[in-house]
XYZ file of C-alpha atoms in Angstrom:
124
model
C 102.495 95.580 135.335
C 101.433 92.492 137.273
C 101.234 92.280 141.061
C 101.563 88.862 142.661
C 100.716 87.933 146.252
C 101.428 84.548 147.650
C 99.722 82.971 150.610
C 99.314 79.603 152.313
C 102.820 79.009 153.633
C 103.438 77.808 157.179
C 104.861 75.128 159.384
C 104.034 71.474 158.661
C 105.434 68.130 159.745
C 107.268 65.884 157.308
C 104.760 63.857 155.326
C 102.142 66.604 155.481
C 100.641 68.857 152.865
C 100.203 72.543 152.093
C 98.587 74.481 149.298
C 100.079 77.678 148.232
C 98.083 80.369 146.344
C 99.273 83.286 144.272
C 96.773 85.983 143.398
C 97.552 88.210 140.417
C 96.343 91.639 139.489
C 97.111 94.418 137.139
C 97.161 92.671 133.697
C 95.594 89.935 131.750
C 96.535 86.934 133.896
C 95.622 84.327 131.323
C 98.324 85.721 128.996
C 101.122 84.750 131.408
C 102.990 81.536 131.999
C 103.104 81.173 135.828
C 105.879 79.610 137.848
C 106.735 78.666 141.333
C 110.405 78.988 142.631
C 111.914 78.487 146.019
C 114.924 79.657 147.902
C 116.367 78.026 151.013
C 118.800 79.826 153.345
C 122.221 80.175 151.758
C 121.126 78.780 148.381
C 120.113 80.276 145.088
C 116.527 80.634 144.061
C 115.488 77.502 142.085
C 112.728 76.328 139.843
C 109.841 74.272 141.279
C 107.018 74.181 138.674
C 105.436 76.125 135.811
C 102.137 76.085 134.023
C 101.025 77.316 130.586
C 98.399 79.907 129.800
C 95.625 77.365 129.473
C 96.871 75.094 132.187
C 97.209 72.230 129.763
C 101.031 72.085 129.991
C 103.113 71.784 133.169
C 106.687 71.096 134.057
C 108.333 70.218 137.377
C 111.711 70.046 139.005
C 112.762 66.427 139.455
C 112.935 66.932 143.213
C 109.191 67.577 143.458
C 107.755 65.522 140.601
C 105.040 63.276 141.850
C 104.585 65.198 145.041
C 103.706 68.787 143.946
C 100.946 69.882 141.566
C 100.645 73.270 139.925
C 97.271 74.517 138.679
C 95.640 77.764 137.801
C 92.177 79.304 137.775
C 92.149 82.112 135.175
C 88.657 83.272 136.283
C 90.085 83.895 139.709
C 93.537 85.139 138.519
C 95.109 82.662 140.800
C 97.786 79.989 140.515
C 98.219 77.209 143.067
C 100.855 74.800 144.216
C 99.633 71.726 145.983
C 102.426 70.181 147.977
C 102.140 66.688 149.382
C 104.501 64.272 151.140
C 106.552 67.303 152.251
C 110.171 66.721 153.350
C 112.409 68.876 155.533
C 114.464 69.725 152.346
C 111.368 71.445 150.909
C 111.887 74.155 153.570
C 112.255 77.471 151.775
C 110.639 80.706 150.823
C 108.386 80.043 147.900
C 107.927 82.622 145.188
C 105.321 83.016 142.482
C 106.443 84.434 139.153
C 104.867 85.508 135.915
C 106.373 85.249 132.405
C 104.837 87.135 129.489
C 105.554 84.512 126.874
C 104.025 81.419 125.398
C 106.684 78.863 126.381
C 107.365 77.316 129.756
C 110.782 78.083 131.265
C 112.754 77.018 134.299
C 115.145 79.972 134.389
C 114.486 82.710 136.982
C 115.662 85.442 134.665
C 112.983 84.565 132.111
C 110.248 85.710 134.532
C 109.139 89.264 134.514
C 107.260 89.684 137.752
C 107.712 88.217 141.241
C 105.740 88.055 144.406
C 107.195 88.724 147.857
C 107.358 85.064 148.861
C 105.828 82.865 151.520
C 107.691 80.767 154.022
C 107.284 76.985 154.066
C 108.896 75.107 156.927
C 108.822 71.370 157.146
C 109.857 69.822 160.469
C 110.862 66.280 161.261
C-alpha cells in the first residue's frame, strides 16, 4: 500500500507559477514510477507528467511541455510538479499517482495508487 497526499494548489493569475508536492508513505517510494494527472469540471482525468524511479526519465503531455517540470526526491519520498506560465485552461484538480512498474505510462488505469487531489485555479 502507498498513501499519497498532494499539497500546493491554490489560486493564481495567468502567467503565474505554482509548485505542487506529493508526499508518499507506506512502501518503497523509489520503486514507483510517479505521475501527475488533472481533471477539469466535466472532463475526464488526463495525463500531465510522469517520472521514472531514478528521476532520469520524464514525459509530458504536449499541452504542458516547456511550462511544467516534474521532479522527485526519493530521500524525502516526495514528487513535485513545478508549473510556470500558467493558463486558465490549466485549471483543474491535480492528482498524484504511483505505478509499481519500471516503465513510464500516460494511461490512468496503469497507476495503482492515487492521492485525493489538490485544486489549481488560474484566473485571467
